[in-house]
Amino acid sequence: MWPSPPSRHPPVLLLHGIWNTRSWLIPLAWRLRTQGFKVEIFGYPSVSGGPGVAVPLLVERLRGHGPVNLVGHSLGGLVALEALRQAPELEVPRVVCLGSPLCGSGTARTLAEHGWSAALGRSSELLLQGLPEWHGNAQVGLIAGSVAHGLGALMGALHGDSDGTVALDETCLSGLADHCIVPSSHSGLVLSQDAATLTAAFLKLGRFPAEAVRRGT
């Protein structure tokens, strides 16, 4: 199932966000492979299928394959944690969420208020509501962006610091093992060398490096 080279770390499965495809995560996959990880990318129909399709497919993919770590960008992080909520027996030690609106998305709410909820498709409910406080077995780290270039900023949907699509407050779910911030826009998180380096560190250690920028520091 997992490509070479051999690794002493659990393999990693990447999940893309809404309106994206597997190819969007190729640069991040390459960077994680240079850090010694075996990496695959999980594709799913983010609009036409949404979590109702993605979560069962992900659970099926993970079941019976030993320890696997997850990295999800935006909606992908929500899908990853929802899968672990529904199937807590899955052997997933660590999850990294990149810019995921775990507490619900103001940008999604603004789209819905303007009659554009169809653009979110069957992912709208999860994006609007977010997730409850995390109590799962997996250690979860979140990397937020601080460069406000994106749809939410253009629409005036966000307040305070943001990555242009997701507000910093929307990423701060109670129960996270760690949280840090990088100078990146929402889309740029999957291309950021800083984000990739921090992702690798968390997957190895269960925390971000001491020098990582955390909220309030």
CSV table of C-alpha atoms in Angstrom, one decimal:
chain,number,residue,atom,x,y,z
A,1,MET,CA,0.0,0.0,0.0
A,2,TRP,CA,2.7,2.5,1.0
A,3,PRO,CA,5.6,3.5,-1.4
A,4,SER,CA,9.3,3.2,-0.7
A,5,PRO,CA,11.7,4.1,0.8
A,6,PRO,CA,11.4,2.3,4.1
A,7,SER,CA,10.8,4.5,7.1
A,8,ARG,CA,11.0,4.1,10.9
A,9,HIS,CA,8.0,6.5,11.2
A,10,PRO,CA,4.4,5.5,10.6
A,11,PRO,CA,3.3,6.2,7.0
A,12,VAL,CA,1.4,9.4,6.3
A,13,LEU,CA,-1.9,9.9,4.5
A,14,LEU,CA,-2.7,13.4,3.1
A,15,LEU,CA,-6.2,14.8,2.7
A,16,HIS,CA,-7.0,17.8,0.5
A,17,GLY,CA,-9.5,20.5,1.2
A,18,ILE,CA,-12.7,21.6,-0.6
A,19,TRP,CA,-12.5,22.4,-4.3
A,20,ASN,CA,-9.1,20.7,-4.5
A,21,THR,CA,-7.8,17.3,-5.8
A,22,ARG,CA,-5.0,14.9,-4.9
A,23,SER,CA,-2.6,16.7,-7.2
A,24,TRP,CA,-2.8,19.8,-5.0
A,25,LEU,CA,-0.9,18.0,-2.3
A,26,ILE,CA,2.0,16.7,-4.4
A,27,PRO,CA,4.4,19.4,-3.2
A,28,LEU,CA,3.7,18.7,0.5
A,29,ALA,CA,4.0,14.9,-0.2
A,30,TRP,CA,7.4,15.4,-1.7
A,31,ARG,CA,8.6,17.5,1.2
A,32,LEU,CA,7.5,15.0,3.8
A,33,ARG,CA,9.2,12.2,1.8
A,34,THR,CA,12.5,14.1,2.0
A,35,GLN,CA,11.9,14.0,5.8
A,36,GLY,CA,11.9,10.2,5.7
A,37,PHE,CA,8.1,9.5,5.6
A,38,LYS,CA,6.2,7.2,3.4
A,39,VAL,CA,3.4,9.3,2.0
A,40,GLU,CA,0.2,8.7,0.0
A,41,ILE,CA,-2.6,11.1,-0.9
A,42,PHE,CA,-6.3,10.3,-0.2
A,43,GLY,CA,-8.7,11.8,-2.8
A,44,TYR,CA,-12.4,12.3,-2.2
A,45,PRO,CA,-15.3,14.2,-3.8
A,46,SER,CA,-15.4,17.3,-1.5
A,47,VAL,CA,-18.4,18.9,-3.0
A,48,SER,CA,-20.6,16.2,-4.6
A,49,GLY,CA,-19.8,13.7,-1.9
A,50,GLY,CA,-18.6,15.6,1.2
A,51,PRO,CA,-17.9,13.9,4.6
A,52,GLY,CA,-20.8,11.5,4.1
A,53,VAL,CA,-18.8,9.8,1.4
A,54,ALA,CA,-15.2,10.8,2.5
A,55,VAL,CA,-15.4,9.6,6.1
A,56,PRO,CA,-16.5,6.0,5.4
A,57,LEU,CA,-14.0,5.7,2.6
A,58,LEU,CA,-11.2,7.0,4.9
A,59,VAL,CA,-12.2,4.6,7.7
A,60,GLU,CA,-12.1,1.7,5.2
A,61,ARG,CA,-8.7,2.8,3.9
A,62,LEU,CA,-7.2,3.0,7.4
A,63,ARG,CA,-8.8,-0.1,9.0
A,64,GLY,CA,-6.4,-3.0,9.3
A,65,HIS,CA,-3.3,-1.2,8.1
A,66,GLY,CA,-1.5,-0.6,11.4
A,67,PRO,CA,-0.4,2.8,12.6
A,68,VAL,CA,-1.0,5.6,10.0
A,69,ASN,CA,-0.6,9.4,10.6
A,70,LEU,CA,-2.9,11.9,8.9
A,71,VAL,CA,-2.3,15.4,7.5
A,72,GLY,CA,-5.3,17.3,6.3
A,73,HIS,CA,-5.5,20.7,4.7
A,74,SER,CA,-8.6,22.8,5.5
A,75,LEU,CA,-11.7,20.6,5.1
A,76,GLY,CA,-9.3,17.6,5.0
A,77,GLY,CA,-8.5,18.1,8.7
A,78,LEU,CA,-12.1,18.2,9.6
A,79,VAL,CA,-12.7,14.9,7.6
A,80,ALA,CA,-9.7,13.3,9.3
A,81,LEU,CA,-10.9,14.1,12.8
A,82,GLU,CA,-14.6,13.2,12.0
A,83,ALA,CA,-13.4,9.8,10.8
A,84,LEU,CA,-11.6,9.3,14.1
A,85,ARG,CA,-14.6,10.4,16.1
A,86,GLN,CA,-16.8,7.9,14.3
A,87,ALA,CA,-14.2,5.1,14.4
A,88,PRO,CA,-12.0,5.7,17.5
A,89,GLU,CA,-10.5,2.2,17.3
A,90,LEU,CA,-8.5,3.2,14.2
A,91,GLU,CA,-4.7,3.2,14.8
A,92,VAL,CA,-3.9,6.8,14.1
A,93,PRO,CA,-1.3,8.2,16.5
A,94,ARG,CA,-1.1,11.7,15.2
A,95,VAL,CA,-2.9,14.2,13.0
A,96,VAL,CA,-1.8,17.5,11.7
A,97,CYS,CA,-4.4,20.0,10.4
A,98,LEU,CA,-3.3,22.8,8.1
A,99,GLY,CA,-5.6,25.8,8.4
A,100,SER,CA,-8.6,23.7,9.2
A,101,PRO,CA,-11.6,25.6,10.5
A,102,LEU,CA,-12.2,23.1,13.3
A,103,CYS,CA,-14.6,25.5,15.1
A,104,GLY,CA,-16.6,26.2,12.0
A,105,SER,CA,-16.0,28.5,9.1
A,106,GLY,CA,-17.0,32.2,8.9
A,107,THR,CA,-16.3,32.2,5.2
A,108,ALA,CA,-18.7,29.2,4.7
A,109,ARG,CA,-21.4,31.1,6.7
A,110,THR,CA,-21.0,34.2,4.6
A,111,LEU,CA,-21.3,32.1,1.4
A,112,ALA,CA,-24.5,30.5,2.8
A,113,GLU,CA,-26.0,33.8,3.9
A,114,HIS,CA,-25.5,35.1,0.3
A,115,GLY,CA,-27.2,32.1,-1.2
A,116,TRP,CA,-24.0,30.4,-2.4
A,117,SER,CA,-24.1,27.4,-0.2
A,118,ALA,CA,-24.3,25.2,-3.3
A,119,ALA,CA,-20.6,25.9,-3.8
A,120,LEU,CA,-19.9,24.0,-0.6
A,121,GLY,CA,-22.1,21.1,-1.6
A,122,ARG,CA,-22.4,18.2,0.8
A,123,SER,CA,-19.5,19.6,2.9
A,124,SER,CA,-21.5,22.6,4.0
A,125,GLU,CA,-22.8,21.2,7.3
A,126,LEU,CA,-19.3,20.2,8.6
A,127,LEU,CA,-17.8,23.5,7.5
A,128,LEU,CA,-20.5,25.5,9.1
A,129,GLN,CA,-20.7,23.6,12.4
A,130,GLY,CA,-17.1,22.5,12.9
A,131,LEU,CA,-16.3,19.8,15.5
A,132,PRO,CA,-16.8,19.4,19.2
A,133,GLU,CA,-13.9,19.5,21.7
A,134,TRP,CA,-11.3,16.9,20.8
A,135,HIS,CA,-11.2,13.9,23.2
A,136,GLY,CA,-9.8,11.3,20.7
A,137,ASN,CA,-6.8,9.1,21.2
A,138,ALA,CA,-4.8,10.8,18.4
A,139,GLN,CA,-2.5,13.7,19.2
A,140,VAL,CA,-3.7,16.6,17.0
A,141,GLY,CA,-1.5,19.6,16.0
A,142,LEU,CA,-2.8,22.5,14.0
A,143,ILE,CA,-0.7,24.9,11.8
A,144,ALA,CA,-2.5,28.2,11.1
A,145,GLY,CA,-1.6,30.8,8.5
A,146,SER,CA,-1.3,34.5,9.2
A,147,VAL,CA,-1.2,36.1,5.7
A,148,ALA,CA,-4.8,37.4,5.0
A,149,HIS,CA,-5.0,36.7,1.3
A,150,GLY,CA,-8.1,34.7,0.3
A,151,LEU,CA,-11.8,34.5,-0.3
A,152,GLY,CA,-12.9,35.2,3.2
A,153,ALA,CA,-10.8,38.4,3.4
A,154,LEU,CA,-12.2,39.6,0.1
A,155,MET,CA,-15.8,39.0,1.3
A,156,GLY,CA,-15.3,40.7,4.6
A,157,ALA,CA,-16.2,37.4,6.3
A,158,LEU,CA,-13.4,37.3,8.8
A,159,HIS,CA,-12.5,39.3,11.9
A,160,GLY,CA,-9.1,39.4,13.5
A,161,ASP,CA,-6.1,37.5,12.4
A,162,SER,CA,-6.6,35.0,9.6
A,163,ASP,CA,-5.0,33.3,6.6
A,164,GLY,CA,-7.5,35.0,4.3
A,165,THR,CA,-10.0,32.1,4.3
A,166,VAL,CA,-9.9,30.8,7.9
A,167,ALA,CA,-9.8,33.0,11.0
A,168,LEU,CA,-7.2,32.2,13.7
A,169,ASP,CA,-10.0,31.8,16.2
A,170,GLU,CA,-11.6,29.1,14.0
A,171,THR,CA,-8.5,26.9,14.3
A,172,CYS,CA,-8.3,26.9,18.1
A,173,LEU,CA,-10.3,23.8,19.1
A,174,SER,CA,-10.1,22.7,22.7
A,175,GLY,CA,-8.2,19.5,23.1
A,176,LEU,CA,-5.4,20.1,20.6
A,177,ALA,CA,-2.0,18.8,21.6
A,178,ASP,CA,-0.3,21.9,20.0
A,179,HIS,CA,-1.0,24.9,17.8
A,180,CYS,CA,1.4,27.2,15.9
A,181,ILE,CA,1.3,29.9,13.3
A,182,VAL,CA,3.3,30.4,10.0
A,183,PRO,CA,3.5,33.3,7.6
A,184,SER,CA,1.3,31.8,4.9
A,185,SER,CA,-2.1,32.3,3.2
A,186,HIS,CA,-4.7,29.5,3.4
A,187,SER,CA,-3.8,28.0,0.0
A,188,GLY,CA,-0.1,28.6,0.6
A,189,LEU,CA,0.0,26.3,3.6
A,190,VAL,CA,0.3,23.2,1.3
A,191,LEU,CA,3.2,24.9,-0.5
A,192,SER,CA,5.0,26.3,2.6
A,193,GLN,CA,8.4,24.9,3.5
A,194,ASP,CA,7.8,26.1,7.1
A,195,ALA,CA,4.5,24.3,7.3
A,196,ALA,CA,6.0,21.1,5.9
A,197,THR,CA,8.9,21.2,8.4
A,198,LEU,CA,6.6,21.8,11.3
A,199,THR,CA,4.3,19.0,10.1
A,200,ALA,CA,7.2,16.6,10.0
A,201,ALA,CA,8.3,17.6,13.5
A,202,PHE,CA,4.9,17.1,15.0
A,203,LEU,CA,4.5,13.7,13.3
A,204,LYS,CA,7.8,12.6,14.8
A,205,LEU,CA,7.5,14.2,18.3
A,206,GLY,CA,3.8,15.0,19.0
A,207,ARG,CA,4.6,18.7,19.4
A,208,PHE,CA,6.0,21.6,17.4
A,209,PRO,CA,9.5,22.8,18.0
A,210,ALA,CA,10.1,25.2,20.9
A,211,GLU,CA,10.9,28.0,18.4
A,212,ALA,CA,7.6,27.7,16.6
A,213,VAL,CA,5.4,30.8,16.8
A,214,ARG,CA,2.4,30.1,19.0
A,215,ARG,CA,-0.6,32.2,19.5
A,216,GLY,CA,0.0,34.8,22.1
A,217,THR,CA,3.8,34.6,21.9
